[in-house]
Amino acid sequence: MESLELADHIRRDVEAIGRISAVPSMLRLICEQTGMGFAAVARVDGDSWTACAVLDRINFGLKPGGQLELHTTLCVESRAARQPIAFDHASTHPVFRTHHTPRIYGIESYISVPIVKGDGSYFGNLCAIDPTPHGVDNARTIAMFQGFADLIGHTLELEDRQSATEVALFDAEATAELRDQFIAVLGHDLRNPLASLSAIGELLARRAADPDSTRAGLRIRATTKRMASLIEDVMDFARGRMGNGLDVAREQIPDLGLALDDVVAEMRAAHPARTIAADIHVTDIVHGSRGRLQQVLSNLLGNAVSHGAPDSPIDVAAWTRDGWFVLSVKNQGEPISPGNLQKIFQPYWRPAESRGHGGLGLGLHICSLIVKSHGGTLQVTSTAEHGTSFVARIPVRPGVAAVA
């Protein structure tokens, strides 16, 4: 019975790592930056070593869910010391030239860094190996590994808290308490490892003489920007929940159309495989928050990219007419069921079939809050024939009540 429970626990941890969308990019970046042919996220406890995510370019033969004998790995020593282990050339290393792990697996270069959750519990290791020597025992490489490991550990802690919140949904008081803890983790604990990882990305991106480093830095920056966006969504929700409202500093915006064009351009650059068609004709001055209205379009576009049919274009339209600013985002794909349409703007809500797309279920809720703070409405329609459309209608001048 205990073995079945342990197997289920391991399976859940493997699945948890699989839900972190940034992990494949991290492993790819590790191999590109170090030259190592195999990189993995491993779950390591006192009894077992299990691969949760793998990038294998040397035919090592291990896949997610695969296991190694714990005593044959160096991760067990890293776990015991809670310290990184790295060497460039095992055959000439004063310690590891006689160690059993390089001999068993035929490796020359190796690095392993502990993954520790925000609550201090040990999850496993971020590691890489290769049968040829590579320079990994240096401060720069170890710092990159530690930044990635910190982000993985805090993301796992975040998912643990989110799962606990979902289990407690039927208890209103428990739900409120867990949600407050969830917000605290995002607003405080995640900022430090995210700032560290962002700094690594900036450093790599500025290495103009090294195109590979520049590309790697840009990928890290994109990942940290995504994480920062999730944090800001939750903090926005927290401010609204506590009665402080959203931060909407309204002003006269004479060039809102250009501001929306910038959002479309950023989304196209982030998703070059997707077609985003834009028809933006905002001719009037709009009284509102430039940044918040850009956020509405960004969130709606992100939603369309995640849930729309990948082989169909996303249509963006915006215009001003008769005292109204109208913004529309439309995509094709599986329609939203009528029952889900009634819940789609609720916080922390996502349909079961969309759980694999990541996110926290706050983007559309934040959009609705922003539109409402501008005195407008946000509506959604979804059919198999016409696709899914989100339409925001906002008065160009304050003091006008929006009409559906």
PDB file of N, CA and C in Angstrom, residues 295-385:
ATOM      1  N   GLN A 295      -3.332  46.970 -21.300  1.00  0.00           N
ATOM      2  CA  GLN A 295      -3.397  45.714 -20.550  1.00  0.00           C
ATOM      3  C   GLN A 295      -4.624  44.902 -20.948  1.00  0.00           C
ATOM      4  N   VAL A 296      -5.753  45.583 -21.178  1.00  0.00           N
ATOM      5  CA  VAL A 296      -6.958  44.889 -21.615  1.00  0.00           C
ATOM      6  C   VAL A 296      -6.696  44.161 -22.934  1.00  0.00           C
ATOM      7  N   LEU A 297      -6.124  44.877 -23.905  1.00  0.00           N
ATOM      8  CA  LEU A 297      -5.855  44.256 -25.196  1.00  0.00           C
ATOM      9  C   LEU A 297      -4.839  43.125 -25.058  1.00  0.00           C
ATOM     10  N   SER A 298      -3.799  43.329 -24.255  1.00  0.00           N
ATOM     11  CA  SER A 298      -2.783  42.294 -24.076  1.00  0.00           C
ATOM     12  C   SER A 298      -3.385  41.030 -23.477  1.00  0.00           C
ATOM     13  N   ASN A 299      -4.222  41.190 -22.449  1.00  0.00           N
ATOM     14  CA  ASN A 299      -4.841  40.021 -21.821  1.00  0.00           C
ATOM     15  C   ASN A 299      -5.794  39.306 -22.774  1.00  0.00           C
ATOM     16  N   LEU A 300      -6.583  40.079 -23.531  1.00  0.00           N
ATOM     17  CA  LEU A 300      -7.522  39.464 -24.467  1.00  0.00           C
ATOM     18  C   LEU A 300      -6.768  38.733 -25.582  1.00  0.00           C
ATOM     19  N   LEU A 301      -5.678  39.325 -26.062  1.00  0.00           N
ATOM     20  CA  LEU A 301      -4.874  38.660 -27.085  1.00  0.00           C
ATOM     21  C   LEU A 301      -4.210  37.398 -26.531  1.00  0.00           C
ATOM     22  N   GLY A 302      -3.702  37.482 -25.309  1.00  0.00           N
ATOM     23  CA  GLY A 302      -3.106  36.302 -24.694  1.00  0.00           C
ATOM     24  C   GLY A 302      -4.113  35.175 -24.553  1.00  0.00           C
ATOM     25  N   ASN A 303      -5.343  35.524 -24.201  1.00  0.00           N
ATOM     26  CA  ASN A 303      -6.407  34.539 -24.091  1.00  0.00           C
ATOM     27  C   ASN A 303      -6.701  33.903 -25.449  1.00  0.00           C
ATOM     28  N   ALA A 304      -6.733  34.738 -26.506  1.00  0.00           N
ATOM     29  CA  ALA A 304      -7.006  34.228 -27.851  1.00  0.00           C
ATOM     30  C   ALA A 304      -5.886  33.319 -28.343  1.00  0.00           C
ATOM     31  N   VAL A 305      -4.639  33.668 -28.036  1.00  0.00           N
ATOM     32  CA  VAL A 305      -3.506  32.829 -28.436  1.00  0.00           C
ATOM     33  C   VAL A 305      -3.568  31.474 -27.733  1.00  0.00           C
ATOM     34  N   SER A 306      -3.922  31.488 -26.442  1.00  0.00           N
ATOM     35  CA  SER A 306      -3.938  30.256 -25.665  1.00  0.00           C
ATOM     36  C   SER A 306      -5.078  29.333 -26.060  1.00  0.00           C
ATOM     37  N   HIS A 307      -6.249  29.900 -26.357  1.00  0.00           N
ATOM     38  CA  HIS A 307      -7.444  29.076 -26.525  1.00  0.00           C
ATOM     39  C   HIS A 307      -7.973  29.029 -27.953  1.00  0.00           C
ATOM     40  N   GLY A 308      -7.484  29.893 -28.832  1.00  0.00           N
ATOM     41  CA  GLY A 308      -7.968  29.891 -30.200  1.00  0.00           C
ATOM     42  C   GLY A 308      -7.314  28.825 -31.053  1.00  0.00           C
ATOM     43  N   ALA A 309      -7.933  28.545 -32.195  1.00  0.00           N
ATOM     44  CA  ALA A 309      -7.363  27.564 -33.127  1.00  0.00           C
ATOM     45  C   ALA A 309      -6.034  28.082 -33.661  1.00  0.00           C
ATOM     46  N   PRO A 310      -4.950  27.313 -33.539  1.00  0.00           N
ATOM     47  CA  PRO A 310      -3.618  27.818 -33.925  1.00  0.00           C
ATOM     48  C   PRO A 310      -3.472  28.090 -35.413  1.00  0.00           C
ATOM     49  N   ASP A 311      -4.318  27.462 -36.259  1.00  0.00           N
ATOM     50  CA  ASP A 311      -4.204  27.658 -37.701  1.00  0.00           C
ATOM     51  C   ASP A 311      -5.165  28.717 -38.230  1.00  0.00           C
ATOM     52  N   SER A 312      -5.832  29.438 -37.341  1.00  0.00           N
ATOM     53  CA  SER A 312      -6.761  30.497 -37.753  1.00  0.00           C
ATOM     54  C   SER A 312      -6.279  31.842 -37.226  1.00  0.00           C
ATOM     55  N   PRO A 313      -6.520  32.935 -37.951  1.00  0.00           N
ATOM     56  CA  PRO A 313      -6.053  34.245 -37.493  1.00  0.00           C
ATOM     57  C   PRO A 313      -6.839  34.758 -36.298  1.00  0.00           C
ATOM     58  N   ILE A 314      -6.202  35.638 -35.564  1.00  0.00           N
ATOM     59  CA  ILE A 314      -6.862  36.384 -34.492  1.00  0.00           C
ATOM     60  C   ILE A 314      -7.133  37.782 -35.026  1.00  0.00           C
ATOM     61  N   ASP A 315      -8.369  38.243 -34.909  1.00  0.00           N
ATOM     62  CA  ASP A 315      -8.765  39.537 -35.455  1.00  0.00           C
ATOM     63  C   ASP A 315      -8.919  40.549 -34.334  1.00  0.00           C
ATOM     64  N   VAL A 316      -8.176  41.654 -34.454  1.00  0.00           N
ATOM     65  CA  VAL A 316      -8.271  42.763 -33.504  1.00  0.00           C
ATOM     66  C   VAL A 316      -8.849  43.964 -34.237  1.00  0.00           C
ATOM     67  N   ALA A 317      -9.834  44.600 -33.628  1.00  0.00           N
ATOM     68  CA  ALA A 317     -10.420  45.807 -34.207  1.00  0.00           C
ATOM     69  C   ALA A 317     -10.650  46.815 -33.097  1.00  0.00           C
ATOM     70  N   ALA A 318     -10.423  48.088 -33.393  1.00  0.00           N
ATOM     71  CA  ALA A 318     -10.677  49.157 -32.430  1.00  0.00           C
ATOM     72  C   ALA A 318     -11.054  50.419 -33.190  1.00  0.00           C
ATOM     73  N   TRP A 319     -12.034  51.145 -32.660  1.00  0.00           N
ATOM     74  CA  TRP A 319     -12.461  52.374 -33.312  1.00  0.00           C
ATOM     75  C   TRP A 319     -13.179  53.270 -32.315  1.00  0.00           C
ATOM     76  N   THR A 320     -13.337  54.516 -32.696  1.00  0.00           N
ATOM     77  CA  THR A 320     -14.149  55.468 -31.925  1.00  0.00           C
ATOM     78  C   THR A 320     -15.234  56.011 -32.835  1.00  0.00           C
ATOM     79  N   ARG A 321     -16.445  56.101 -32.279  1.00  0.00           N
ATOM     80  CA  ARG A 321     -17.563  56.627 -33.048  1.00  0.00           C
ATOM     81  C   ARG A 321     -18.706  56.981 -32.105  1.00  0.00           C
ATOM     82  N   ASP A 322     -19.328  58.130 -32.345  1.00  0.00           N
ATOM     83  CA  ASP A 322     -20.502  58.569 -31.574  1.00  0.00           C
ATOM     84  C   ASP A 322     -20.223  58.597 -30.070  1.00  0.00           C
ATOM     85  N   GLY A 323     -18.998  59.004 -29.696  1.00  0.00           N
ATOM     86  CA  GLY A 323     -18.682  59.147 -28.280  1.00  0.00           C
ATOM     87  C   GLY A 323     -18.248  57.870 -27.587  1.00  0.00           C
ATOM     88  N   TRP A 324     -18.019  56.806 -28.355  1.00  0.00           N
ATOM     89  CA  TRP A 324     -17.637  55.530 -27.757  1.00  0.00           C
ATOM     90  C   TRP A 324     -16.325  55.012 -28.342  1.00  0.00           C
ATOM     91  N   PHE A 325     -15.535  54.401 -27.477  1.00  0.00           N
ATOM     92  CA  PHE A 325     -14.354  53.642 -27.902  1.00  0.00           C
ATOM     93  C   PHE A 325     -14.709  52.164 -27.814  1.00  0.00           C
ATOM     94  N   VAL A 326     -14.489  51.443 -28.908  1.00  0.00           N
ATOM     95  CA  VAL A 326     -14.842  50.020 -28.960  1.00  0.00           C
ATOM     96  C   VAL A 326     -13.585  49.221 -29.304  1.00  0.00           C
ATOM     97  N   LEU A 327     -13.352  48.148 -28.543  1.00  0.00           N
ATOM     98  CA  LEU A 327     -12.218  47.248 -28.766  1.00  0.00           C
ATOM     99  C   LEU A 327     -12.750  45.830 -28.895  1.00  0.00           C
ATOM    100  N   SER A 328     -12.360  45.145 -29.965  1.00  0.00           N
ATOM    101  CA  SER A 328     -12.844  43.793 -30.213  1.00  0.00           C
ATOM    102  C   SER A 328     -11.675  42.862 -30.503  1.00  0.00           C
ATOM    103  N   VAL A 329     -11.708  41.670 -29.891  1.00  0.00           N
ATOM    104  CA  VAL A 329     -10.724  40.615 -30.158  1.00  0.00           C
ATOM    105  C   VAL A 329     -11.507  39.342 -30.458  1.00  0.00           C
ATOM    106  N   LYS A 330     -11.229  38.742 -31.610  1.00  0.00           N
ATOM    107  CA  LYS A 330     -11.993  37.576 -32.053  1.00  0.00           C
ATOM    108  C   LYS A 330     -11.045  36.461 -32.483  1.00  0.00           C
ATOM    109  N   ASN A 331     -11.386  35.236 -32.119  1.00  0.00           N
ATOM    110  CA  ASN A 331     -10.612  34.070 -32.557  1.00  0.00           C
ATOM    111  C   ASN A 331     -11.552  32.924 -32.901  1.00  0.00           C
ATOM    112  N   GLN A 332     -11.046  32.020 -33.727  1.00  0.00           N
ATOM    113  CA  GLN A 332     -11.794  30.815 -34.066  1.00  0.00           C
ATOM    114  C   GLN A 332     -11.350  29.677 -33.139  1.00  0.00           C
ATOM    115  N   GLY A 333     -12.136  28.606 -33.136  1.00  0.00           N
ATOM    116  CA  GLY A 333     -11.779  27.461 -32.308  1.00  0.00           C
ATOM    117  C   GLY A 333     -12.996  26.902 -31.617  1.00  0.00           C
ATOM    118  N   GLU A 334     -12.751  25.990 -30.677  1.00  0.00           N
ATOM    119  CA  GLU A 334     -13.837  25.365 -29.934  1.00  0.00           C
ATOM    120  C   GLU A 334     -14.619  26.426 -29.169  1.00  0.00           C
ATOM    121  N   PRO A 335     -15.950  26.495 -29.358  1.00  0.00           N
ATOM    122  CA  PRO A 335     -16.717  27.540 -28.680  1.00  0.00           C
ATOM    123  C   PRO A 335     -16.786  27.311 -27.171  1.00  0.00           C
ATOM    124  N   ILE A 336     -16.985  28.402 -26.458  1.00  0.00           N
ATOM    125  CA  ILE A 336     -17.175  28.332 -25.010  1.00  0.00           C
ATOM    126  C   ILE A 336     -18.620  27.924 -24.745  1.00  0.00           C
ATOM    127  N   SER A 337     -18.819  26.964 -23.861  1.00  0.00           N
ATOM    128  CA  SER A 337     -20.174  26.497 -23.583  1.00  0.00           C
ATOM    129  C   SER A 337     -20.993  27.606 -22.926  1.00  0.00           C
ATOM    130  N   PRO A 338     -22.327  27.612 -23.139  1.00  0.00           N
ATOM    131  CA  PRO A 338     -23.175  28.661 -22.519  1.00  0.00           C
ATOM    132  C   PRO A 338     -23.012  28.718 -21.007  1.00  0.00           C
ATOM    133  N   GLY A 339     -22.859  27.556 -20.364  1.00  0.00           N
ATOM    134  CA  GLY A 339     -22.682  27.567 -18.911  1.00  0.00           C
ATOM    135  C   GLY A 339     -21.396  28.247 -18.492  1.00  0.00           C
ATOM    136  N   ASN A 340     -20.327  28.033 -19.260  1.00  0.00           N
ATOM    137  CA  ASN A 340     -19.049  28.661 -18.922  1.00  0.00           C
ATOM    138  C   ASN A 340     -19.038  30.147 -19.227  1.00  0.00           C
ATOM    139  N   LEU A 341     -19.828  30.587 -20.213  1.00  0.00           N
ATOM    140  CA  LEU A 341     -19.896  32.017 -20.525  1.00  0.00           C
ATOM    141  C   LEU A 341     -20.368  32.824 -19.321  1.00  0.00           C
ATOM    142  N   GLN A 342     -21.184  32.204 -18.469  1.00  0.00           N
ATOM    143  CA  GLN A 342     -21.676  32.914 -17.297  1.00  0.00           C
ATOM    144  C   GLN A 342     -20.605  33.060 -16.210  1.00  0.00           C
ATOM    145  N   LYS A 343     -19.510  32.284 -16.329  1.00  0.00           N
ATOM    146  CA  LYS A 343     -18.482  32.267 -15.276  1.00  0.00           C
ATOM    147  C   LYS A 343     -17.156  32.860 -15.730  1.00  0.00           C
ATOM    148  N   ILE A 344     -17.052  33.197 -17.009  1.00  0.00           N
ATOM    149  CA  ILE A 344     -15.738  33.442 -17.592  1.00  0.00           C
ATOM    150  C   ILE A 344     -15.012  34.647 -16.996  1.00  0.00           C
ATOM    151  N   PHE A 345     -15.746  35.615 -16.444  1.00  0.00           N
ATOM    152  CA  PHE A 345     -15.106  36.793 -15.851  1.00  0.00           C
ATOM    153  C   PHE A 345     -14.905  36.659 -14.341  1.00  0.00           C
ATOM    154  N   GLN A 346     -15.209  35.478 -13.791  1.00  0.00           N
ATOM    155  CA  GLN A 346     -15.015  35.277 -12.360  1.00  0.00           C
ATOM    156  C   GLN A 346     -13.524  35.069 -12.062  1.00  0.00           C
ATOM    157  N   PRO A 347     -13.039  35.550 -10.909  1.00  0.00           N
ATOM    158  CA  PRO A 347     -11.616  35.369 -10.581  1.00  0.00           C
ATOM    159  C   PRO A 347     -11.289  33.927 -10.267  1.00  0.00           C
ATOM    160  N   TYR A 348     -10.076  33.530 -10.641  1.00  0.00           N
ATOM    161  CA  TYR A 348      -9.527  32.203 -10.384  1.00  0.00           C
ATOM    162  C   TYR A 348     -10.336  31.087 -11.048  1.00  0.00           C
ATOM    163  N   TRP A 349     -11.142  31.435 -12.044  1.00  0.00           N
ATOM    164  CA  TRP A 349     -11.947  30.392 -12.686  1.00  0.00           C
ATOM    165  C   TRP A 349     -11.397  30.089 -14.070  1.00  0.00           C
ATOM    166  N   ARG A 350     -11.271  28.794 -14.361  1.00  0.00           N
ATOM    167  CA  ARG A 350     -10.903  28.326 -15.696  1.00  0.00           C
ATOM    168  C   ARG A 350     -11.675  27.051 -15.971  1.00  0.00           C
ATOM    169  N   PRO A 351     -12.142  26.851 -17.198  1.00  0.00           N
ATOM    170  CA  PRO A 351     -12.789  25.572 -17.510  1.00  0.00           C
ATOM    171  C   PRO A 351     -11.789  24.444 -17.402  1.00  0.00           C
ATOM    172  N   ALA A 352     -12.286  23.241 -17.063  1.00  0.00           N
ATOM    173  CA  ALA A 352     -11.396  22.105 -16.830  1.00  0.00           C
ATOM    174  C   ALA A 352     -10.530  21.797 -18.042  1.00  0.00           C
ATOM    175  N   GLU A 353     -11.073  21.979 -19.247  1.00  0.00           N
ATOM    176  CA  GLU A 353     -10.319  21.615 -20.449  1.00  0.00           C
ATOM    177  C   GLU A 353      -9.188  22.587 -20.751  1.00  0.00           C
ATOM    178  N   SER A 354      -9.118  23.728 -20.046  1.00  0.00           N
ATOM    179  CA  SER A 354      -8.072  24.718 -20.333  1.00  0.00           C
ATOM    180  C   SER A 354      -6.947  24.694 -19.317  1.00  0.00           C
ATOM    181  N   ARG A 355      -6.952  23.755 -18.370  1.00  0.00           N
ATOM    182  CA  ARG A 355      -5.956  23.767 -17.305  1.00  0.00           C
ATOM    183  C   ARG A 355      -4.538  23.633 -17.830  1.00  0.00           C
ATOM    184  N   GLY A 356      -4.359  23.010 -18.968  1.00  0.00           N
ATOM    185  CA  GLY A 356      -3.009  22.826 -19.491  1.00  0.00           C
ATOM    186  C   GLY A 356      -2.403  24.064 -20.098  1.00  0.00           C
ATOM    187  N   HIS A 357      -3.201  25.153 -20.236  1.00  0.00           N
ATOM    188  CA  HIS A 357      -2.694  26.357 -20.880  1.00  0.00           C
ATOM    189  C   HIS A 357      -1.962  27.279 -19.904  1.00  0.00           C
ATOM    190  N   GLY A 358      -1.864  26.918 -18.622  1.00  0.00           N
ATOM    191  CA  GLY A 358      -1.180  27.771 -17.661  1.00  0.00           C
ATOM    192  C   GLY A 358      -2.037  28.947 -17.259  1.00  0.00           C
ATOM    193  N   GLY A 359      -1.442  29.941 -16.564  1.00  0.00           N
ATOM    194  CA  GLY A 359      -2.214  31.083 -16.114  1.00  0.00           C
ATOM    195  C   GLY A 359      -2.913  30.786 -14.808  1.00  0.00           C
ATOM    196  N   LEU A 360      -3.494  31.839 -14.237  1.00  0.00           N
ATOM    197  CA  LEU A 360      -4.125  31.724 -12.930  1.00  0.00           C
ATOM    198  C   LEU A 360      -5.628  31.944 -12.978  1.00  0.00           C
ATOM    199  N   GLY A 361      -6.189  32.191 -14.149  1.00  0.00           N
ATOM    200  CA  GLY A 361      -7.619  32.448 -14.235  1.00  0.00           C
ATOM    201  C   GLY A 361      -8.000  33.836 -13.784  1.00  0.00           C
ATOM    202  N   LEU A 362      -7.076  34.801 -13.932  1.00  0.00           N
ATOM    203  CA  LEU A 362      -7.355  36.172 -13.495  1.00  0.00           C
ATOM    204  C   LEU A 362      -7.374  37.173 -14.646  1.00  0.00           C
ATOM    205  N   GLY A 363      -6.826  36.815 -15.800  1.00  0.00           N
ATOM    206  CA  GLY A 363      -6.669  37.793 -16.881  1.00  0.00           C
ATOM    207  C   GLY A 363      -7.975  38.425 -17.315  1.00  0.00           C
ATOM    208  N   LEU A 364      -9.012  37.612 -17.572  1.00  0.00           N
ATOM    209  CA  LEU A 364     -10.291  38.160 -18.023  1.00  0.00           C
ATOM    210  C   LEU A 364     -10.988  38.921 -16.903  1.00  0.00           C
ATOM    211  N   HIS A 365     -10.811  38.459 -15.667  1.00  0.00           N
ATOM    212  CA  HIS A 365     -11.396  39.185 -14.536  1.00  0.00           C
ATOM    213  C   HIS A 365     -10.785  40.584 -14.426  1.00  0.00           C
ATOM    214  N   ILE A 366      -9.461  40.665 -14.582  1.00  0.00           N
ATOM    215  CA  ILE A 366      -8.793  41.970 -14.532  1.00  0.00           C
ATOM    216  C   ILE A 366      -9.292  42.856 -15.675  1.00  0.00           C
ATOM    217  N   CYS A 367      -9.473  42.278 -16.863  1.00  0.00           N
ATOM    218  CA  CYS A 367     -10.013  43.056 -17.991  1.00  0.00           C
ATOM    219  C   CYS A 367     -11.361  43.663 -17.639  1.00  0.00           C
ATOM    220  N   SER A 368     -12.227  42.850 -17.040  1.00  0.00           N
ATOM    221  CA  SER A 368     -13.560  43.348 -16.695  1.00  0.00           C
ATOM    222  C   SER A 368     -13.492  44.470 -15.666  1.00  0.00           C
ATOM    223  N   LEU A 369     -12.555  44.357 -14.705  1.00  0.00           N
ATOM    224  CA  LEU A 369     -12.399  45.420 -13.710  1.00  0.00           C
ATOM    225  C   LEU A 369     -11.919  46.717 -14.357  1.00  0.00           C
ATOM    226  N   ILE A 370     -10.962  46.605 -15.275  1.00  0.00           N
ATOM    227  CA  ILE A 370     -10.432  47.800 -15.935  1.00  0.00           C
ATOM    228  C   ILE A 370     -11.516  48.479 -16.759  1.00  0.00           C
ATOM    229  N   VAL A 371     -12.252  47.691 -17.551  1.00  0.00           N
ATOM    230  CA  VAL A 371     -13.311  48.268 -18.383  1.00  0.00           C
ATOM    231  C   VAL A 371     -14.382  48.913 -17.504  1.00  0.00           C
ATOM    232  N   LYS A 372     -14.741  48.243 -16.431  1.00  0.00           N
ATOM    233  CA  LYS A 372     -15.759  48.790 -15.525  1.00  0.00           C
ATOM    234  C   LYS A 372     -15.276  50.091 -14.899  1.00  0.00           C
ATOM    235  N   SER A 373     -13.970  50.166 -14.536  1.00  0.00           N
ATOM    236  CA  SER A 373     -13.437  51.387 -13.924  1.00  0.00           C
ATOM    237  C   SER A 373     -13.463  52.563 -14.894  1.00  0.00           C
ATOM    238  N   HIS A 374     -13.551  52.270 -16.202  1.00  0.00           N
ATOM    239  CA  HIS A 374     -13.668  53.313 -17.221  1.00  0.00           C
ATOM    240  C   HIS A 374     -15.130  53.614 -17.574  1.00  0.00           C
ATOM    241  N   GLY A 375     -16.043  53.028 -16.818  1.00  0.00           N
ATOM    242  CA  GLY A 375     -17.464  53.271 -17.080  1.00  0.00           C
ATOM    243  C   GLY A 375     -17.998  52.490 -18.259  1.00  0.00           C
ATOM    244  N   GLY A 376     -17.330  51.384 -18.626  1.00  0.00           N
ATOM    245  CA  GLY A 376     -17.724  50.642 -19.806  1.00  0.00           C
ATOM    246  C   GLY A 376     -18.200  49.236 -19.503  1.00  0.00           C
ATOM    247  N   THR A 377     -18.407  48.458 -20.556  1.00  0.00           N
ATOM    248  CA  THR A 377     -18.842  47.068 -20.431  1.00  0.00           C
ATOM    249  C   THR A 377     -17.917  46.180 -21.249  1.00  0.00           C
ATOM    250  N   LEU A 378     -17.789  44.932 -20.807  1.00  0.00           N
ATOM    251  CA  LEU A 378     -17.029  43.924 -21.530  1.00  0.00           C
ATOM    252  C   LEU A 378     -17.933  42.718 -21.714  1.00  0.00           C
ATOM    253  N   GLN A 379     -18.158  42.344 -22.963  1.00  0.00           N
ATOM    254  CA  GLN A 379     -19.065  41.245 -23.263  1.00  0.00           C
ATOM    255  C   GLN A 379     -18.351  40.187 -24.104  1.00  0.00           C
ATOM    256  N   VAL A 380     -18.881  38.956 -24.050  1.00  0.00           N
ATOM    257  CA  VAL A 380     -18.316  37.857 -24.811  1.00  0.00           C
ATOM    258  C   VAL A 380     -19.423  37.070 -25.478  1.00  0.00           C
ATOM    259  N   THR A 381     -19.193  36.669 -26.716  1.00  0.00           N
ATOM    260  CA  THR A 381     -20.073  35.756 -27.429  1.00  0.00           C
ATOM    261  C   THR A 381     -19.210  34.653 -28.018  1.00  0.00           C
ATOM    262  N   SER A 382     -19.768  33.449 -28.132  1.00  0.00           N
ATOM    263  CA  SER A 382     -18.967  32.329 -28.635  1.00  0.00           C
ATOM    264  C   SER A 382     -19.870  31.299 -29.295  1.00  0.00           C
ATOM    265  N   THR A 383     -19.630  31.065 -30.594  1.00  0.00           N
ATOM    266  CA  THR A 383     -20.353  30.034 -31.338  1.00  0.00           C
ATOM    267  C   THR A 383     -19.376  29.320 -32.261  1.00  0.00           C
ATOM    268  N   ALA A 384     -19.748  28.102 -32.661  1.00  0.00           N
ATOM    269  CA  ALA A 384     -18.898  27.350 -33.583  1.00  0.00           C
ATOM    270  C   ALA A 384     -18.812  28.044 -34.932  1.00  0.00           C
ATOM    271  N   GLU A 385     -19.879  28.726 -35.342  1.00  0.00           N
ATOM    272  CA  GLU A 385     -19.922  29.356 -36.655  1.00  0.00           C
ATOM    273  C   GLU A 385     -19.133  30.652 -36.706  1.00  0.00           C
TER     274      GLU A 385
END
